[in-house]
Short mmCIF file of C-alpha atoms and ligand atoms in Angstrom, two decimals:
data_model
loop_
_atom_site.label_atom_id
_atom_site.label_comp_id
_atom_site.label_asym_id
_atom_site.label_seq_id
_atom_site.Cartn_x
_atom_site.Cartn_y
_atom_site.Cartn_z
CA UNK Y 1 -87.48 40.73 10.87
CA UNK Y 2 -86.41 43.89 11.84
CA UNK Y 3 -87.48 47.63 12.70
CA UNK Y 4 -86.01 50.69 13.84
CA UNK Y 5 -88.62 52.12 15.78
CA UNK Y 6 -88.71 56.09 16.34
CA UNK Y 7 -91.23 58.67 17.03
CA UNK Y 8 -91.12 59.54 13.57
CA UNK Y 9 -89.65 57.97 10.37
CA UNK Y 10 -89.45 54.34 11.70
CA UNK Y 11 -87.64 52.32 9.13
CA UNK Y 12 -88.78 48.81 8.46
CA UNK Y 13 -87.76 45.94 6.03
CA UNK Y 14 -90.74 44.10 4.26
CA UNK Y 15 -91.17 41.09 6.37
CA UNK Y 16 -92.74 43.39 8.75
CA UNK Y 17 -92.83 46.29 7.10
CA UNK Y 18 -96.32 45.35 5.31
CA UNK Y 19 -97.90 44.10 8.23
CA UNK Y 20 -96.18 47.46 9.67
CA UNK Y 21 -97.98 49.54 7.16
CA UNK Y 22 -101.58 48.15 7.71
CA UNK Y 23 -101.79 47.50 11.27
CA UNK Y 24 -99.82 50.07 13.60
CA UNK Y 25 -99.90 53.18 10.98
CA UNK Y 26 -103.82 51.98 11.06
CA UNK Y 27 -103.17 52.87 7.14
CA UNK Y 28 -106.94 52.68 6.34
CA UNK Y 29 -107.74 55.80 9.47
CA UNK Y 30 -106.39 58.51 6.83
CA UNK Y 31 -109.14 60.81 5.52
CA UNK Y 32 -107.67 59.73 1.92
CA UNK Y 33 -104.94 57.96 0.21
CA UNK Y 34 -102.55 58.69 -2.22
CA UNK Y 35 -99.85 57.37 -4.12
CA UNK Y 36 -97.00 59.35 -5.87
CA UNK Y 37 -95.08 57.35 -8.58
CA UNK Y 38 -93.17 58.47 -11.53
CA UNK Y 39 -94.12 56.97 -15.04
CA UNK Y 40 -91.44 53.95 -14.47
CA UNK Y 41 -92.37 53.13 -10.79
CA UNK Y 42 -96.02 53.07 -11.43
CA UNK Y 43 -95.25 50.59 -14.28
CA UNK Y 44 -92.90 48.49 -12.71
CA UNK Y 45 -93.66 49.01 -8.89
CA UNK Y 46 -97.50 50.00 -8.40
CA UNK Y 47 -98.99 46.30 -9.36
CA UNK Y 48 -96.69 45.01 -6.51
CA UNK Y 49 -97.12 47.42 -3.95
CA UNK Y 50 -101.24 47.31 -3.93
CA UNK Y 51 -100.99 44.04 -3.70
CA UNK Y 52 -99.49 43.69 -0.61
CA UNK Y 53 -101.84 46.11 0.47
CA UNK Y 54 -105.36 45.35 1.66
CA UNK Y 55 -106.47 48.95 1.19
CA UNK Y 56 -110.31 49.61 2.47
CA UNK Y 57 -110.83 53.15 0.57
CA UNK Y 58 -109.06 53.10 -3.23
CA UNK Y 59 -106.15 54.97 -3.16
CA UNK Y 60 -105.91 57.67 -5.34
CA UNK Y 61 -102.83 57.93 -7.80
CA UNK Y 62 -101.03 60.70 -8.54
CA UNK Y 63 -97.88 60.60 -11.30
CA UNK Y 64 -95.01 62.71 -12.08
CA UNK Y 65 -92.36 61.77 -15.09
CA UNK Y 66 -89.09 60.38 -14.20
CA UNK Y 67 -86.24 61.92 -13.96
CA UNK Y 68 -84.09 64.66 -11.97
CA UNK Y 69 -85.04 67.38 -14.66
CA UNK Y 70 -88.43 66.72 -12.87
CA UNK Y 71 -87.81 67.52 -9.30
CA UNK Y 72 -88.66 71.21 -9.72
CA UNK Y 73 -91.39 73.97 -8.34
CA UNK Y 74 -93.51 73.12 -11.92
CA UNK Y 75 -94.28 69.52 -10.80
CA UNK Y 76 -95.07 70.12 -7.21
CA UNK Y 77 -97.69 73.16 -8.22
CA UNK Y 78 -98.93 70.24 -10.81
CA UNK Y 79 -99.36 67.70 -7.28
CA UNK Y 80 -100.15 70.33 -5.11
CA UNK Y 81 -103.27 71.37 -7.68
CA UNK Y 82 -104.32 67.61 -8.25
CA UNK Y 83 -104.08 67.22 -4.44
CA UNK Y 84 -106.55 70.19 -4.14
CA UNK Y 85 -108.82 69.37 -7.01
CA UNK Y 86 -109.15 65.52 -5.33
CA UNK Y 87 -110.39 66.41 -2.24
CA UNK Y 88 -107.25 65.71 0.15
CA UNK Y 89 -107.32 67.49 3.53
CA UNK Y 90 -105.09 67.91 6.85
CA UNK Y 91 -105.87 63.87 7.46
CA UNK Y 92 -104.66 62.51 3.91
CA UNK Y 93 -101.91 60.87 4.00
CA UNK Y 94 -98.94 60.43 0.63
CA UNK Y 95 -97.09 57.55 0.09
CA UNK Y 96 -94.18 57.76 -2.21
CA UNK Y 97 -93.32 54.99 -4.49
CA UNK Y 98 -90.24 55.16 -6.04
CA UNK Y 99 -87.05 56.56 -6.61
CA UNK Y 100 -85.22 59.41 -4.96
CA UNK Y 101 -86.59 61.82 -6.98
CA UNK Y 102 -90.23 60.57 -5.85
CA UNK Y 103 -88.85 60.43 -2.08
CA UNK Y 104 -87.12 63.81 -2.08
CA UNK Y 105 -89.92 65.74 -4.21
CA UNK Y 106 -93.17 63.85 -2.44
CA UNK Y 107 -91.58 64.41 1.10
CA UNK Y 108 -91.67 67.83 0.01
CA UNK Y 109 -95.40 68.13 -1.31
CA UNK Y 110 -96.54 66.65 1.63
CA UNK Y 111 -94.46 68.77 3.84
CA UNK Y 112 -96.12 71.81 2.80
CA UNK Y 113 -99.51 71.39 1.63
CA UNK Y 114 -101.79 72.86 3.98
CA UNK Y 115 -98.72 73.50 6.13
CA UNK Y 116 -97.89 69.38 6.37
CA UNK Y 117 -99.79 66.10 5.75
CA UNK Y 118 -98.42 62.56 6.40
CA UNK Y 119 -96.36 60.75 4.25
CA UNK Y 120 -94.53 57.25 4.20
CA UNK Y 121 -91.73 56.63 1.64
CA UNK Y 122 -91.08 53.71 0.06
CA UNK Y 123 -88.24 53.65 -1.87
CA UNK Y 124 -87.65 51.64 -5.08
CA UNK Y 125 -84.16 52.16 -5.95
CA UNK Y 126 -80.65 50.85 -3.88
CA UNK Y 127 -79.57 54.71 -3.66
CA UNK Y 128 -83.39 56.08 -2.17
CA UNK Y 129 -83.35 52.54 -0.07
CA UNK Y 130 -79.39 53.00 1.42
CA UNK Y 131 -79.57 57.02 1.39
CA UNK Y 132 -82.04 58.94 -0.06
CA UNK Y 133 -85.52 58.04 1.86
CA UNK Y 134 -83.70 57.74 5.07
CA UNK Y 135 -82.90 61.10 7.09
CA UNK Y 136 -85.23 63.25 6.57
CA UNK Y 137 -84.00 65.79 3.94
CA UNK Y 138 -87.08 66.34 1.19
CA UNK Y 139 -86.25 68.73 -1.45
CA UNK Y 140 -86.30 70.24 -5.17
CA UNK Y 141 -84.12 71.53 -7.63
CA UNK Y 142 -84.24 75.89 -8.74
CA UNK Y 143 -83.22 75.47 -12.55
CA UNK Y 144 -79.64 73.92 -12.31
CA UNK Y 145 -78.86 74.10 -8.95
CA UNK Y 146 -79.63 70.68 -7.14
CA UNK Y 147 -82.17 70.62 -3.79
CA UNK Y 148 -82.20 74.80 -3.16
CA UNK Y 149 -85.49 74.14 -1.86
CA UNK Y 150 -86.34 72.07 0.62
CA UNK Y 151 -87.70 71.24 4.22
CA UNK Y 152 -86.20 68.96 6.69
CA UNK Y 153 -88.89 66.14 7.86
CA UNK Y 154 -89.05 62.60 8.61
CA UNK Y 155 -91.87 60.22 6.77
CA UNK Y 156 -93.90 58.00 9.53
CA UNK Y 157 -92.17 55.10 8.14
CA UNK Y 158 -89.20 53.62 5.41
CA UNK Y 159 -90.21 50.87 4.22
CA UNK Y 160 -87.50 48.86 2.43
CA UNK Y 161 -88.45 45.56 -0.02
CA UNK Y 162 -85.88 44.52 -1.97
CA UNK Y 163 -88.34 43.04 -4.30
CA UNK Y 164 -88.84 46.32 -6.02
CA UNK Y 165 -84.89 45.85 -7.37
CA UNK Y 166 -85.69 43.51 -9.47
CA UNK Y 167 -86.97 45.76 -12.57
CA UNK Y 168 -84.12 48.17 -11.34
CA UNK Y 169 -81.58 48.64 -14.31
CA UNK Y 170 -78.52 47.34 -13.82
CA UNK Y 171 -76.66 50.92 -13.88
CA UNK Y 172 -78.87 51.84 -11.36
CA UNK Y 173 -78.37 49.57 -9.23
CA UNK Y 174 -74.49 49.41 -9.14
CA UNK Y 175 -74.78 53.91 -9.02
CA UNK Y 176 -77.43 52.88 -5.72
CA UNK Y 177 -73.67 50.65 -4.52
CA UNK Y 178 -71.44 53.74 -4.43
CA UNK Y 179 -73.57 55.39 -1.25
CA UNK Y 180 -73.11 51.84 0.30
CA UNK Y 181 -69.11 51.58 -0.51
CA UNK Y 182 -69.25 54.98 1.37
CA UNK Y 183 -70.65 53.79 4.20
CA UNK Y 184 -68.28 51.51 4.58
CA UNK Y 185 -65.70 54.11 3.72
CA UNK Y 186 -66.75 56.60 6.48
CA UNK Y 187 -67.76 53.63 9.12
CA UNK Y 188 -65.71 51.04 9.11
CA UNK Y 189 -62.84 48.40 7.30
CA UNK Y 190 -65.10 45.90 8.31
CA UNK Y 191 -68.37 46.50 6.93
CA UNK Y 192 -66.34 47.46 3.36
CA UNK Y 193 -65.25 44.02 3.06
CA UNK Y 194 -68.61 43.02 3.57
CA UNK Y 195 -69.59 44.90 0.82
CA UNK Y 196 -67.51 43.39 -1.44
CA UNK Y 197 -70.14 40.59 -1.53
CA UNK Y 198 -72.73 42.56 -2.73
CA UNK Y 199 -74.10 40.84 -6.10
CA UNK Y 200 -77.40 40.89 -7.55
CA UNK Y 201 -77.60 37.17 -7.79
CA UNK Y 202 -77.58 37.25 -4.67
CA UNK Y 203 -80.40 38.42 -2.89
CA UNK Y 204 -80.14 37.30 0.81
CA UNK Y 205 -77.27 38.81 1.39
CA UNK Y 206 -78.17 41.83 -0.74
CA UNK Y 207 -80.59 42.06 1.67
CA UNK Y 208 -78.46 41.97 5.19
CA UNK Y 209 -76.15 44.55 3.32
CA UNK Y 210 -78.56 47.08 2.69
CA UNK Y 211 -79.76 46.53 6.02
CA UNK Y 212 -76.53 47.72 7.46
CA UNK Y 213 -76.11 50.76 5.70
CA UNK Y 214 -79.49 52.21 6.08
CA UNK Y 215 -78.45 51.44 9.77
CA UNK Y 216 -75.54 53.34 9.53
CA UNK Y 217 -77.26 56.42 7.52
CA UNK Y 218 -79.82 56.04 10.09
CA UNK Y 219 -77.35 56.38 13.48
CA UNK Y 220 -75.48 59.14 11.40
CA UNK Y 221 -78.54 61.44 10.99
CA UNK Y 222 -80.42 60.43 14.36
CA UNK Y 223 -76.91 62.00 15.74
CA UNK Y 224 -76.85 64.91 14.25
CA UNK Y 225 -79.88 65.64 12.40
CA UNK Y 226 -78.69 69.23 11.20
CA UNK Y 227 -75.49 68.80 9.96
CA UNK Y 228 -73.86 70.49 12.11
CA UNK Y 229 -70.93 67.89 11.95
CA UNK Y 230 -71.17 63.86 11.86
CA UNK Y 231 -73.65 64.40 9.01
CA UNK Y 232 -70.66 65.78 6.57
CA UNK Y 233 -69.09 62.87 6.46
CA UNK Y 234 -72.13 61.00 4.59
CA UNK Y 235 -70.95 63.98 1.94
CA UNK Y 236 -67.61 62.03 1.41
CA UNK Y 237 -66.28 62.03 -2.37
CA UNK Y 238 -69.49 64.23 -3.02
CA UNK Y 239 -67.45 67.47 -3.46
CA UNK Y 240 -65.29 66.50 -6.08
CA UNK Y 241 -68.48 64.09 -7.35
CA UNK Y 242 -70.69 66.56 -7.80
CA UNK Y 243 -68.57 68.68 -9.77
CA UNK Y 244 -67.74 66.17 -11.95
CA UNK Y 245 -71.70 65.14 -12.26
CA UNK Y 246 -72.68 69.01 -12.83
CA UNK Y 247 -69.67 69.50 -15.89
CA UNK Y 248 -70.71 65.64 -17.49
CA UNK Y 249 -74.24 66.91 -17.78
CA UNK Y 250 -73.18 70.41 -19.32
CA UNK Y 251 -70.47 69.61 -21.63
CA UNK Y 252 -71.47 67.94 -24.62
CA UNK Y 253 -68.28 65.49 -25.14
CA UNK Y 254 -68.40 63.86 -21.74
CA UNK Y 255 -70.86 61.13 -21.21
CA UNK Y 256 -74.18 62.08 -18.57
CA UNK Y 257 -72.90 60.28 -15.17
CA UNK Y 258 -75.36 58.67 -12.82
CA UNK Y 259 -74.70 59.87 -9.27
CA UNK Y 260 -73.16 57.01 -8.05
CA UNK Y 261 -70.87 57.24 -10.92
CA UNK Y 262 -69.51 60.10 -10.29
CA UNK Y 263 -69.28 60.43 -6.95
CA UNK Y 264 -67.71 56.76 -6.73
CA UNK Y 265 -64.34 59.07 -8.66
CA UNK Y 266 -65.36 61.76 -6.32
CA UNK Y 267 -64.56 59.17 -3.50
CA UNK Y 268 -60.76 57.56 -5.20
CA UNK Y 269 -59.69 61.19 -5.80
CA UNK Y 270 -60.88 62.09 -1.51
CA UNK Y 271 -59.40 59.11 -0.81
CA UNK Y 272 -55.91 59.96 -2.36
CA UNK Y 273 -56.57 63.21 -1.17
CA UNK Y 274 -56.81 61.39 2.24
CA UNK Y 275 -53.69 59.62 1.92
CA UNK Y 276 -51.58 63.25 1.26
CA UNK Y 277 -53.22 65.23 3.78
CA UNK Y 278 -54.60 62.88 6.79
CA UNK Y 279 -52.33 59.82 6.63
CA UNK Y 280 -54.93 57.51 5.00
CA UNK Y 281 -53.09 54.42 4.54
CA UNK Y 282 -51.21 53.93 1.03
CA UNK Y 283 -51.84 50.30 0.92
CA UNK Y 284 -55.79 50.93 1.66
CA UNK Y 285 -55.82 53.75 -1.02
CA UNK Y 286 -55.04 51.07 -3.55
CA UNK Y 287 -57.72 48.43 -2.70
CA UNK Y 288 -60.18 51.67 -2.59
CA UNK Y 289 -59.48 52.42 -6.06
CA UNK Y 290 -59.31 48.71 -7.28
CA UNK Y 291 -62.70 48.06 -5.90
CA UNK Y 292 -64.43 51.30 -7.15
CA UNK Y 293 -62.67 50.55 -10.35
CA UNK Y 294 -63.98 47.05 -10.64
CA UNK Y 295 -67.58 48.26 -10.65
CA UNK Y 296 -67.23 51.58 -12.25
CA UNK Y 297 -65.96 52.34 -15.50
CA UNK Y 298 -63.07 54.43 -15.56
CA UNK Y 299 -63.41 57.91 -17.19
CA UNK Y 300 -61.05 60.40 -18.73
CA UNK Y 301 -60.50 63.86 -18.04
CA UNK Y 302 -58.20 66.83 -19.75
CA UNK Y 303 -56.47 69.19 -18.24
CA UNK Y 304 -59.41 71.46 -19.10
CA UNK Y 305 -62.01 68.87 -18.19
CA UNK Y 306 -60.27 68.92 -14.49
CA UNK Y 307 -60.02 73.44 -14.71
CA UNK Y 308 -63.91 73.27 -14.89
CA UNK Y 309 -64.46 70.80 -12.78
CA UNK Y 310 -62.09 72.70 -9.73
CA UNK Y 311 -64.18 76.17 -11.34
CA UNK Y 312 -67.67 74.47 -10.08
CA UNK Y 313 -66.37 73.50 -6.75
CA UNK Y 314 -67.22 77.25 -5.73
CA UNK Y 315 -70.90 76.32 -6.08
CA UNK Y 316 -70.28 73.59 -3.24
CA UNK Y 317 -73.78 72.93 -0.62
CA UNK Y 318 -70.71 72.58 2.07
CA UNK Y 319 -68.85 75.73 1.09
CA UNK Y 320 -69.14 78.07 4.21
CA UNK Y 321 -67.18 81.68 4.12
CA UNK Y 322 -66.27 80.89 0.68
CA UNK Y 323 -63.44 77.90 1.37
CA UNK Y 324 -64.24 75.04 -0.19
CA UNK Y 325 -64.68 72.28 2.37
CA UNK Y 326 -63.82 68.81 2.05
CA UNK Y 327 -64.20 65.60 4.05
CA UNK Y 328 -61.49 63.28 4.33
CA UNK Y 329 -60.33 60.19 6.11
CA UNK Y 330 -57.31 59.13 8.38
CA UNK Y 331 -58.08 55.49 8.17
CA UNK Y 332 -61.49 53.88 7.80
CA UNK Y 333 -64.40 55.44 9.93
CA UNK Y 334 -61.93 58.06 10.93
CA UNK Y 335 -62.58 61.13 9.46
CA UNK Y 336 -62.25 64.71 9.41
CA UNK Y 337 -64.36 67.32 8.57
CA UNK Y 338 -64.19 70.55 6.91
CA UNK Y 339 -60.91 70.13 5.04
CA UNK Y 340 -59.24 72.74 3.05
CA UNK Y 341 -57.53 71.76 -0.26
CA UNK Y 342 -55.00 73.29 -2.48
CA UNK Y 343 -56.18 72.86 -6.24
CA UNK Y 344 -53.11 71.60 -6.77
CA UNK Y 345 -53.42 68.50 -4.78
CA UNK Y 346 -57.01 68.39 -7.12
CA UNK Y 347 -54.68 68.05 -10.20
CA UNK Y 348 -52.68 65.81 -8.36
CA UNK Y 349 -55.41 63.31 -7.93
CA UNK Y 350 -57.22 63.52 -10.92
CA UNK Y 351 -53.09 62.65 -12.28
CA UNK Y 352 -53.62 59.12 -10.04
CA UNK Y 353 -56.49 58.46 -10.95
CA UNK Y 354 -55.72 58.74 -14.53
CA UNK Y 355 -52.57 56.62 -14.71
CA UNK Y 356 -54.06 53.73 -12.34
P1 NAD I 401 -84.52 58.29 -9.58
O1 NAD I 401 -85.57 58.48 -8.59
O2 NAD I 401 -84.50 59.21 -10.75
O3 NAD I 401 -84.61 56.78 -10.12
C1 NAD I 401 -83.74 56.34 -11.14
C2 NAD I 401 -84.52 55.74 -12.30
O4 NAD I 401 -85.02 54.46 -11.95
C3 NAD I 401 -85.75 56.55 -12.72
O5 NAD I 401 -85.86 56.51 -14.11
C4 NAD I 401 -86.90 55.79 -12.07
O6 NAD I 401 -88.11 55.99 -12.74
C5 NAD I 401 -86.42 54.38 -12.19
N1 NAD I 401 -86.92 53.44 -11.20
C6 NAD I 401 -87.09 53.64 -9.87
N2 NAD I 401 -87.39 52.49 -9.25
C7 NAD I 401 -87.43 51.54 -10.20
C8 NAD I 401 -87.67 50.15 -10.17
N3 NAD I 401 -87.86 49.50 -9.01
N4 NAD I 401 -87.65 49.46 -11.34
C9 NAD I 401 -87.38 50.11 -12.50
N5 NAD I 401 -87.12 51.42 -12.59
C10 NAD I 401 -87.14 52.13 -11.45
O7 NAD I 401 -83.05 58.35 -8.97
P2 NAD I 401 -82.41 57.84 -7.59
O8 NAD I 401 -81.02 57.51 -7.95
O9 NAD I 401 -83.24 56.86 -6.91
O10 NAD I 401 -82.42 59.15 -6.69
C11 NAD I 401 -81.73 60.30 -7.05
C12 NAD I 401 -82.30 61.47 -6.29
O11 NAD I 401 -82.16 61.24 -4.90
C13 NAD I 401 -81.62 62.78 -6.59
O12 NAD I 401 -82.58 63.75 -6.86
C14 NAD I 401 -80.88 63.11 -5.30
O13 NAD I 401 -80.77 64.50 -5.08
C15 NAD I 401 -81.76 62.45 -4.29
N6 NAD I 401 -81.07 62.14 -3.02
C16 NAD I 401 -81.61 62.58 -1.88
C17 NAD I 401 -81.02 62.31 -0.67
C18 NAD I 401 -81.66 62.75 0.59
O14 NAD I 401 -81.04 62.64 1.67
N7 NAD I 401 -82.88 63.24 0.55
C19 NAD I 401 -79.83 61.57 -0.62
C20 NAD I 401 -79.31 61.10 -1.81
C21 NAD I 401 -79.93 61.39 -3.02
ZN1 ZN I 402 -74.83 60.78 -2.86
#
């Protein structure tokens, strides 16, 4: 049973989330209802959600198709109209079902029709439960370039069931593990060996696990909401991960990387990285990599693989004055911000990385 309670964007887990929902949000005093899925969620999550839902007034649904390429200005003027054309007002409220692409692009609808309407997210996938639905950030895509656009705003409530990973692929689910490794990265030794009995056959302790790291996410941005410093280190491995996400999806030889794919190499090459520049441990470095590498397929890169990938760190979120920033660790939960790196130390650790 537990609850973070806050103003705004209370997080809840189901036992009381549900009763949560009904009772305190006084779900059924909204104008009108609606629920955002994406073609998978409203498949595999809708039947479940509504009914644990005693709803007085049908909801209405509203669907968008799966998928990042989705989370753009073309599918929001598609919800926006529908929103319009189905009567919802100032009092309606949106509850996102799904993924982070329905958390991220629905926080965002509801952010800015008619200058802001209610919404509550709950998130079907590990990543959206562990990261993406928690902190506020709501966003879309401009062509390539990932959340250009985007408002910062808290749902009135995160509610987290665990049920909904059961029709969550398998690939998903271990991509929705690399945020939670990085908690434990960026917080402490302790809660990564914890982690290391995270299994899916395992559901109760699944369960505790993700509790802990949407706690952490959640006492990371409740500190610093703006990202003005304690924030950046939820972007650890992401500089390096991203680039290597953006050049798998563009080039046709390398195999398309989920997130958590790539940003679990994003976080052993920051982590070596770590070890060069900030004294991270040796010892530590290697049961980083080991673990990552016992969940994560290993992937190769060329020397012209790793040229493109440095080339697209200049399109860095965290680059400021034109230096690329990164955020490494002198042990773990000790970290620094704001790190400069020589391309050559890049090189360096793509070179471990390859020849663990
Ligand atoms: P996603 O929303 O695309 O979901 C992954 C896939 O799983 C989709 O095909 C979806 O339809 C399907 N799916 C979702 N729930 C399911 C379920 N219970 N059973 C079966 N299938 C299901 O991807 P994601 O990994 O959840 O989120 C990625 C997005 O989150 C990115 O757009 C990223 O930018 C964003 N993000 C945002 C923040 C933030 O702070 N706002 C943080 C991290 C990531
Ligand atoms: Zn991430």
């Amino acid at each position: 049973m537990e609850i973070i309670q806050k103003e705004r964007g209370s997080i809840s887990n189901a036992n009381v989330g549900w009763i949560e929902l009904v009772k305190q949000l006084k779900i059924n005093s909204f104008s009108k209802i609606f629920i955002l899925t994406d073609s998978n969620t409203k498949i595999d999550c809708l039947p479940y959600f509504l009914s644990k839902v005693n709803f007085k007034q049908q909801p209405e649904l509203l669907e968008m198709h799966s998928g990042e390429q989705n989370k753009n200005i073309s599918t929001c003027i598609e919800l926006w109209t529908t929103l319009s054309e189905k009567g919802a007002d100032r009092n309606s409220l949106l509850i996102n079902l799904g993924g982070g692409v329905v958390t991220d692009l629905g926080g965002f609808i509801a952010s800015t029709f008619r200058r802001g309407i209610e919404f509550i997210n709950i998130p079907t996938t590990l990543l959206a439960m562990v990261d993406a639905s928690v902190g506020g950030k709501n966003g879309i895509d401009l062509g390539n370039l990932k959340n250009q656009i985007g408002i910062i705003r808290n749902p009135l409530l995160v509610l987290i069931d665990i049920e909904f990973l059961k029709t969550l692929p398998q690939a998903e689910l271990t991509s929705g593990y690399a945020e939670m490794l990085k908690h434990g990265l960026i917080y402490s030794e302790e809660y990564w060996n914890e982690l290391k009995q995270f299994s899916a056959a395992n559901m109760n302790e699944v369960n505790q696990l993700i509790w802990a790291s949407v706690k952490i996410k959640n006492e990371v941005v409740t500190e610093d909401p703006l990202e003005k410093g304690r924030r950046k280190t939820l972007n650890y491995g992401h500089t390096l991960g991203h680039a290597i996400e953006s050049y798998c999806l563009s080039s046709e030889e390398k195999k398309t990387l989920l997130h958590g794919e790539a940003i679990a190499i994003g976080m052993i090459l920051a982590t070596y990285i770590s070890t060069i520049l900030c004294n991270f441990p040796k010892q530590k470095l290697e049961a980083v990599t080991s673990t990552f590498l016992k969940h994560f397929q290993k992937e190769f890169f060329t020397k012209k693989d790793i040229e493109s990938i440095i080339d697209l760190l200049k399109y860095d979120k965290k680059n400021s004055h034109g230096e690329i920033n990164f955020v490494l660790l002198e042990n773990f939960g000790k970290h620094r911000v704001n790190c400069h790196v020589e391309n050559q130390l890049i090189y360096e650790a793509f070179n471990y990385y390859d020849n663990y």
